[in-house]
XYZ file of N, CA and C in Angstrom:
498
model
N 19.721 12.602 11.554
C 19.802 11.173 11.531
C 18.474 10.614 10.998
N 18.528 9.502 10.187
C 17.405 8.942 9.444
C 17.087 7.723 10.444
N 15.547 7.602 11.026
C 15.130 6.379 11.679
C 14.229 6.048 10.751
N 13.528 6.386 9.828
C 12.421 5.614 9.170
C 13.313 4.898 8.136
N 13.268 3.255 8.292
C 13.890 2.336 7.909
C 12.506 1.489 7.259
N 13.219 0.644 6.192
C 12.440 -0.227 5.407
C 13.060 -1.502 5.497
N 12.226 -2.336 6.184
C 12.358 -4.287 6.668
C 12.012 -5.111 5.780
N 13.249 -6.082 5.576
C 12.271 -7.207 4.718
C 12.928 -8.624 5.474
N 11.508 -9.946 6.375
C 12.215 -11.128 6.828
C 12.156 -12.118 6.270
N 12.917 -12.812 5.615
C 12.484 -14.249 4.830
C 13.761 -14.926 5.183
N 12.898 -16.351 5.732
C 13.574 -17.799 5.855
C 14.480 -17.115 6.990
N 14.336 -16.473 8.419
C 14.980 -15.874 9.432
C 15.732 -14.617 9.320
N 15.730 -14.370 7.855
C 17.201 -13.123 7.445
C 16.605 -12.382 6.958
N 16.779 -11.185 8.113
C 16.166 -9.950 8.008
C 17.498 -9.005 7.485
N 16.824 -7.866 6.561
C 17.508 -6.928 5.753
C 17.213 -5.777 6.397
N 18.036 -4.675 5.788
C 17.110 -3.504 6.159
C 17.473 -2.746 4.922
N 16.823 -1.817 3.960
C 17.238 -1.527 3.052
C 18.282 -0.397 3.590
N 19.436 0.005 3.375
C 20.654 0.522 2.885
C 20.234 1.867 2.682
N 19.100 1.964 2.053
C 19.177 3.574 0.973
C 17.520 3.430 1.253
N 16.422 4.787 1.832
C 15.160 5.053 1.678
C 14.877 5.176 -0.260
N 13.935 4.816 -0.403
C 13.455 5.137 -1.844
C 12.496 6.422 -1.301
N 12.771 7.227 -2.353
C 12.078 8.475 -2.440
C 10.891 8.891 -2.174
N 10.300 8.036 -3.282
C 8.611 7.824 -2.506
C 8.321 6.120 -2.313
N 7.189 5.975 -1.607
C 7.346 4.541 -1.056
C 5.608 4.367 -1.416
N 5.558 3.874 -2.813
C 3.801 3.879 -3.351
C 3.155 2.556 -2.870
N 2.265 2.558 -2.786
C 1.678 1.318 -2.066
C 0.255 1.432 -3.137
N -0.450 0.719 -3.311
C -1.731 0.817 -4.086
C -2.735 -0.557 -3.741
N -3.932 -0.312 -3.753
C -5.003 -1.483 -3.713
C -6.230 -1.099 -4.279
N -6.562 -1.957 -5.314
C -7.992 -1.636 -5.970
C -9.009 -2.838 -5.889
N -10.016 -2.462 -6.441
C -11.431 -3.428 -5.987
C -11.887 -3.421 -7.596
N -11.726 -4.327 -8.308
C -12.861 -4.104 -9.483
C -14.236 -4.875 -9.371
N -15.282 -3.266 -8.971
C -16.643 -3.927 -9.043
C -17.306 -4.766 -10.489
N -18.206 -5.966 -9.754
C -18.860 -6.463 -11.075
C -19.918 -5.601 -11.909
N -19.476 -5.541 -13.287
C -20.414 -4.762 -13.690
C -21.548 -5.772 -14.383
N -22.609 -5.067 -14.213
C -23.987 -5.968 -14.707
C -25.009 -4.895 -15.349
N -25.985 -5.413 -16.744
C -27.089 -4.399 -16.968
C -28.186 -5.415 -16.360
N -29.034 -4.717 -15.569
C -30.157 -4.803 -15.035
C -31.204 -4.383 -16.141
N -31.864 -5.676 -16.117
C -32.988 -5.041 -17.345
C -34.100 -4.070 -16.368
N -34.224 -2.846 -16.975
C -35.490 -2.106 -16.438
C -34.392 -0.748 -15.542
N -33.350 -1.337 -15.291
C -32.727 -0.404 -14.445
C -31.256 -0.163 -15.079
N -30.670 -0.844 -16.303
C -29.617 -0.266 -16.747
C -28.051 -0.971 -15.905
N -27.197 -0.337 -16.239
C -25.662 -0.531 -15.823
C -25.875 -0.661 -14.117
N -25.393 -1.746 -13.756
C -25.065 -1.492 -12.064
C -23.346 -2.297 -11.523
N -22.846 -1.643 -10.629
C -21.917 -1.940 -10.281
C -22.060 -2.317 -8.799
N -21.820 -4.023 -8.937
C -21.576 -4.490 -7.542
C -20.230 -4.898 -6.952
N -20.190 -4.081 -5.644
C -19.155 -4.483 -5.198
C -18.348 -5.694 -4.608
N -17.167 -5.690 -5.030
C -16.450 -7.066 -4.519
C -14.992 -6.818 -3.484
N -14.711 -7.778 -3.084
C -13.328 -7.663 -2.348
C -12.551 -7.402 -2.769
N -11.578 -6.366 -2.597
C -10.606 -5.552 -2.349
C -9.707 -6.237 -3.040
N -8.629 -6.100 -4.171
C -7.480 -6.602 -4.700
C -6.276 -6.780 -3.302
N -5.325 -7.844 -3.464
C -4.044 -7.212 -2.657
C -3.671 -6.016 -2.550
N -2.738 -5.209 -1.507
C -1.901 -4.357 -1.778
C -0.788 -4.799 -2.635
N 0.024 -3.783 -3.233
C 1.217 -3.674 -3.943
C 1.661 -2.574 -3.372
N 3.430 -2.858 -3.289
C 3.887 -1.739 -3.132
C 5.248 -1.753 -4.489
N 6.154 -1.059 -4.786
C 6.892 -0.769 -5.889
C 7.683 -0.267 -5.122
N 9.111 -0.257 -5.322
C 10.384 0.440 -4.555
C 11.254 0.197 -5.730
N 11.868 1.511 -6.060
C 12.989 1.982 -6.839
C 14.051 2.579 -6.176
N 15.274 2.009 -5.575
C 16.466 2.868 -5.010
C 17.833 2.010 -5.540
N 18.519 2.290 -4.489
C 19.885 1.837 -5.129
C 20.087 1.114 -4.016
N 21.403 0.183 -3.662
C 22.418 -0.686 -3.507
C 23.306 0.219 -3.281
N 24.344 0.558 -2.348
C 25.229 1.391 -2.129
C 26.424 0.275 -2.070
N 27.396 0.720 -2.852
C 28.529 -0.131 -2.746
C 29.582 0.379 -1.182
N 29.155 1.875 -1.284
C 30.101 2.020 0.938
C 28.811 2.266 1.357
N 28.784 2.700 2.887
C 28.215 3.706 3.371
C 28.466 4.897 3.625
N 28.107 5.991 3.618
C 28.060 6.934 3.966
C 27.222 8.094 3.971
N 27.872 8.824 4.301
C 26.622 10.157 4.850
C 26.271 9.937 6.188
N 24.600 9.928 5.797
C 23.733 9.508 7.139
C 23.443 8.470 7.249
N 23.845 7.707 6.590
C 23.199 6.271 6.537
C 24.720 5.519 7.517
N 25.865 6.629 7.929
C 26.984 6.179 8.604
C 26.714 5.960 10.014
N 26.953 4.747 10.730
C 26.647 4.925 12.204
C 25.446 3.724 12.464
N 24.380 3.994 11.062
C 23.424 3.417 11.499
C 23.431 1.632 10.828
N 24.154 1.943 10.195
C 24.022 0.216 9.121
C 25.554 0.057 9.289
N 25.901 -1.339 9.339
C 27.233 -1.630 8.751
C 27.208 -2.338 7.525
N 28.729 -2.081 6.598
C 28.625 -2.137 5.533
C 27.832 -3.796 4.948
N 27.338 -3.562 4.092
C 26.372 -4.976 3.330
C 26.456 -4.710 2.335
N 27.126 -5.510 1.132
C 27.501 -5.652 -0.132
C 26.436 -5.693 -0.542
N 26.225 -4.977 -1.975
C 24.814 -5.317 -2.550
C 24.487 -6.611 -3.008
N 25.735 -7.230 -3.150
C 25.288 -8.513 -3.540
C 24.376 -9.282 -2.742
N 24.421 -9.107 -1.070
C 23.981 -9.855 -0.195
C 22.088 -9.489 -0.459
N 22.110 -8.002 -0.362
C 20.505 -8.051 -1.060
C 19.888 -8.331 -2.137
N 20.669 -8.168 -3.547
C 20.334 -8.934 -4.642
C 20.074 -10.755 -4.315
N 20.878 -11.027 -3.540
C 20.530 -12.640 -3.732
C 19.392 -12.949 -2.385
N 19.314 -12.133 -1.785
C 18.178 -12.038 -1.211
C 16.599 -12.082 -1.860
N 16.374 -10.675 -2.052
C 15.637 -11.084 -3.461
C 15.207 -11.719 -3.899
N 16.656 -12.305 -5.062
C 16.100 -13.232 -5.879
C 15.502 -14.509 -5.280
N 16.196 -14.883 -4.058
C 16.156 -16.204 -3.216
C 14.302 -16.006 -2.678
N 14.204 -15.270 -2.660
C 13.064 -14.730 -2.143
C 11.681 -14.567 -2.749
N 11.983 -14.599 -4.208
C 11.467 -14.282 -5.752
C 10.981 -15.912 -6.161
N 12.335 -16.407 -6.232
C 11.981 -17.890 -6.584
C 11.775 -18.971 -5.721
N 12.044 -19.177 -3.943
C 11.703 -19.573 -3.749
C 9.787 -19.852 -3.689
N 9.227 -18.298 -3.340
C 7.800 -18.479 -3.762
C 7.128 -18.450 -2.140
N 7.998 -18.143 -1.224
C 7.672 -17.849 0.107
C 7.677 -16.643 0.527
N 6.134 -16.645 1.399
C 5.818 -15.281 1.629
C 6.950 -14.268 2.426
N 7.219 -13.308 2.132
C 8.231 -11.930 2.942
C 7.503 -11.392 3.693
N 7.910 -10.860 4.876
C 7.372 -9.910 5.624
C 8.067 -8.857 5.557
N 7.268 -8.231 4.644
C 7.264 -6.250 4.199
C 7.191 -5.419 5.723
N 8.361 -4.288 6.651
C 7.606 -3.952 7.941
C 8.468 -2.755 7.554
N 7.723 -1.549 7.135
C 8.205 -0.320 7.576
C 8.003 0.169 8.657
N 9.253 0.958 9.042
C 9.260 1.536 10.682
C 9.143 3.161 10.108
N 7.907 3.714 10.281
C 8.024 5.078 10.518
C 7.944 6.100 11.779
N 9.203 6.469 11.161
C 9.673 7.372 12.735
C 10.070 8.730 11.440
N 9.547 10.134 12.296
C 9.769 11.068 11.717
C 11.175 12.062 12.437
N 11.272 12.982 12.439
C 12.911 13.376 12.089
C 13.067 13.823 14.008
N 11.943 14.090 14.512
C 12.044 13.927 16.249
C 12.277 12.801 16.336
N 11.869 11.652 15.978
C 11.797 10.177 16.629
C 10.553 9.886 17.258
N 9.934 10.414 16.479
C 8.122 9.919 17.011
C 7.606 9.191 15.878
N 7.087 7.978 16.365
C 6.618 6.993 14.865
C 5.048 7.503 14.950
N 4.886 7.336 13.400
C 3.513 7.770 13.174
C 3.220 6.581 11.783
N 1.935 6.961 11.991
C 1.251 6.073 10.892
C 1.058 4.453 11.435
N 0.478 4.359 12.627
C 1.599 2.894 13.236
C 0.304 2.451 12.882
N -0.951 2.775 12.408
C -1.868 1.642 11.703
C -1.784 1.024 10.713
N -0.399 1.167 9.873
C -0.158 1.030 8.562
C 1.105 0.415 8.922
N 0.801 -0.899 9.716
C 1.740 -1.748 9.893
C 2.840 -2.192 8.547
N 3.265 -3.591 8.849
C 3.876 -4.448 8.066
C 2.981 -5.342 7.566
N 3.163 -6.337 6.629
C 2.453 -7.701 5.917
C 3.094 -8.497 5.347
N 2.678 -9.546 4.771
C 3.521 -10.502 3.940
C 3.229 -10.358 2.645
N 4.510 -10.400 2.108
C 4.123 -10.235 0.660
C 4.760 -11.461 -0.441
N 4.569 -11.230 -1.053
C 5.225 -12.322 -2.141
C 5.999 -11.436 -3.306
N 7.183 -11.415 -3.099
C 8.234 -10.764 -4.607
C 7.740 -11.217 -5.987
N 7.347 -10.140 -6.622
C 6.830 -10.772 -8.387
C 7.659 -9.953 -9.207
N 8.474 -8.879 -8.477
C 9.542 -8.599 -9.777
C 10.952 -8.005 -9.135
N 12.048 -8.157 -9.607
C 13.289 -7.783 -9.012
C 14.333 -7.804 -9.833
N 14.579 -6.329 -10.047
C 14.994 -6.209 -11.785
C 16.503 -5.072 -10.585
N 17.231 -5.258 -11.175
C 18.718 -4.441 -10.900
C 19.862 -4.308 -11.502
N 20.458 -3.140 -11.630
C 21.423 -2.603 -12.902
C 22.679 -1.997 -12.426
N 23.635 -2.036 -13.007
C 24.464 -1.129 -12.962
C 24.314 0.176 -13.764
N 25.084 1.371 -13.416
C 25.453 2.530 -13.875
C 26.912 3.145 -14.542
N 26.851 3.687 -15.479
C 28.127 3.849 -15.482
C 29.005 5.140 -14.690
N 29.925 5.035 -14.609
C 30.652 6.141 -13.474
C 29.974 5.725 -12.036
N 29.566 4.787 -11.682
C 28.885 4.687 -10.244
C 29.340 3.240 -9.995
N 30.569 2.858 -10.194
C 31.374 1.745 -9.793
C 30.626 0.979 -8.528
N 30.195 -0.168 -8.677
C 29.825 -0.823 -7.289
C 28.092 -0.337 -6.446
N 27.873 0.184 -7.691
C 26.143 0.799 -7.017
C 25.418 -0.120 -8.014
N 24.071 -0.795 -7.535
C 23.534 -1.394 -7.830
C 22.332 -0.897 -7.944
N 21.365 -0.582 -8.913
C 20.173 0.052 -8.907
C 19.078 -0.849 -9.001
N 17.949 -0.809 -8.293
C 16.924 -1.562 -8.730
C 15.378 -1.274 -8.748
N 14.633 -2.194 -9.000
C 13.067 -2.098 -9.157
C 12.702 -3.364 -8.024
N 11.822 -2.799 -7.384
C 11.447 -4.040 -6.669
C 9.847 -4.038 -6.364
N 8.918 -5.264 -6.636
C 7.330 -4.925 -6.703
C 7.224 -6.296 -5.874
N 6.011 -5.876 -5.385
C 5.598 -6.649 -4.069
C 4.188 -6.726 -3.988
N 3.446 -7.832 -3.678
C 1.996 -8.100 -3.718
C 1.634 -9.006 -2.566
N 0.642 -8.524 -2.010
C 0.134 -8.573 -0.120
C 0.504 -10.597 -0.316
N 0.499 -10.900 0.600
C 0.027 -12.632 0.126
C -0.825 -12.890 1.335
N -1.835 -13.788 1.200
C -2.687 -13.817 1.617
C -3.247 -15.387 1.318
N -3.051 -16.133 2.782
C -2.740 -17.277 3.191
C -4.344 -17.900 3.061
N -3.871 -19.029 2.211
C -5.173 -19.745 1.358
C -5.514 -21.220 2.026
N -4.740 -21.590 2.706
C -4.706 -22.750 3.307
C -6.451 -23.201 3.923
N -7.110 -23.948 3.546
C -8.318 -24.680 4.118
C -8.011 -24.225 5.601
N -9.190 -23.995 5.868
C -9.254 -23.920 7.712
C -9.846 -25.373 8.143
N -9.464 -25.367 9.963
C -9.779 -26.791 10.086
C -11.099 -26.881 10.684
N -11.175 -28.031 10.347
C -13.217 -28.112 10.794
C -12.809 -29.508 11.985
N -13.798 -28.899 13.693
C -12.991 -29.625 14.704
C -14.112 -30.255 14.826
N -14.587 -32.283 14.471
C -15.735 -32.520 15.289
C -15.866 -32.683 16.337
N -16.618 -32.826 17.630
C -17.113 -33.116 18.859
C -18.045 -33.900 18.760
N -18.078 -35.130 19.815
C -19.612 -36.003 19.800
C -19.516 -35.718 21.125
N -20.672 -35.590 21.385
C -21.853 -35.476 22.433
C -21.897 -36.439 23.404
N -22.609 -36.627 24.264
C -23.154 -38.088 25.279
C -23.558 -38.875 24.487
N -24.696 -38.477 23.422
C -25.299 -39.446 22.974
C -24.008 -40.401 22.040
N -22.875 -39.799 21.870
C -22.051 -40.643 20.846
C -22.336 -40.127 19.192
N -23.460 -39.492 19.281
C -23.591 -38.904 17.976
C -22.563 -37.557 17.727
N -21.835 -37.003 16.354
C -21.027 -36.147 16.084
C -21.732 -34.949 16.015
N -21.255 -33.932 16.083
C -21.597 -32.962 15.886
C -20.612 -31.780 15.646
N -21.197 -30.325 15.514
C -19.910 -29.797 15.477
C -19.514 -28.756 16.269
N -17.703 -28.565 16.708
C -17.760 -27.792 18.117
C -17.544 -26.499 17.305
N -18.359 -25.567 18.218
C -17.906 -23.904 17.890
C -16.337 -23.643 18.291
N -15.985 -22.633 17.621
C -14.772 -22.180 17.929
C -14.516 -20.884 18.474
């Protein structure tokens, strides 16, 4: 029986993908600033960390079956394609949450939670001879909430403002 499942929640409606993708790549890079230092040559200073990305390539199952029987009831691929897309264009962050559980039922990796991400591509095909299977590409980038923080004043006895710690 398969427990390591792949989550996605947007606007209350949570999915679960249907079918594991094979490998499940995740990536994050940092491009340091590069600078020549006169007297000292090429130097590379470091900066903050790019988003994660992750990439998922699987299919849309038009039944269930196998092992995936028991554990999902049937969900038309259509219902995750317009997910997706709804998901793509609205422009609101997803919460990405893989559950890893290995083939005892012991989860591991549990520091390598879930996050929010924002959908930037969602590409899906048919096949031929594979009536009702839906194949796709799906890429995902961390999102990472930009909103101004709030600044709280406090005045004092004297009536003069100042500002409160938080």
């Amino acid at each position: 029986m398969v427990l390591y499942s792949i989550y996605f929640t947007h606007n209350g409606q949570v999915v679960r993908l249907p079918h594991n993708p094979s490998e499940l790549p995740e990536e994050k890079e940092m491009e340091p600033g590069d600078y020549n230092v006169l007297g000292l040559g090429p130097v590379s200073v470091p900066r903050l960390p790019g988003q994660r990305k992750i990439s998922i390539s699987s299919y849309f199952p038009s039944n269930i079956t196998g092992g995936l029987l028991g554990l999902l009831t049937t969900v038309p691929p259509e219902t995750y394609i317009k997910f997706f897309q709804d998901a793509m264009d609205s422009g609101d962050p997803v919460l990405y949450t893989p559950v890893r559980i290995d083939e005892t039922g012991i989860p591991y990796a549990l520091s390598l939670l879930g996050y929010y991400v924002i959908v930037t591509s969602f590409k899906f095909r048919e096949k031929g001879g594979e009536t009702g299977d839906f194949y796709y590409d799906l890429e995902c980038k961390e999102y990472r909430d930009y909103t101004p923080g709030r600044v709280v004043l406090a005045s004092d006895a004297s009536g003069t403002a100042g500002t409160a710690s938080t």
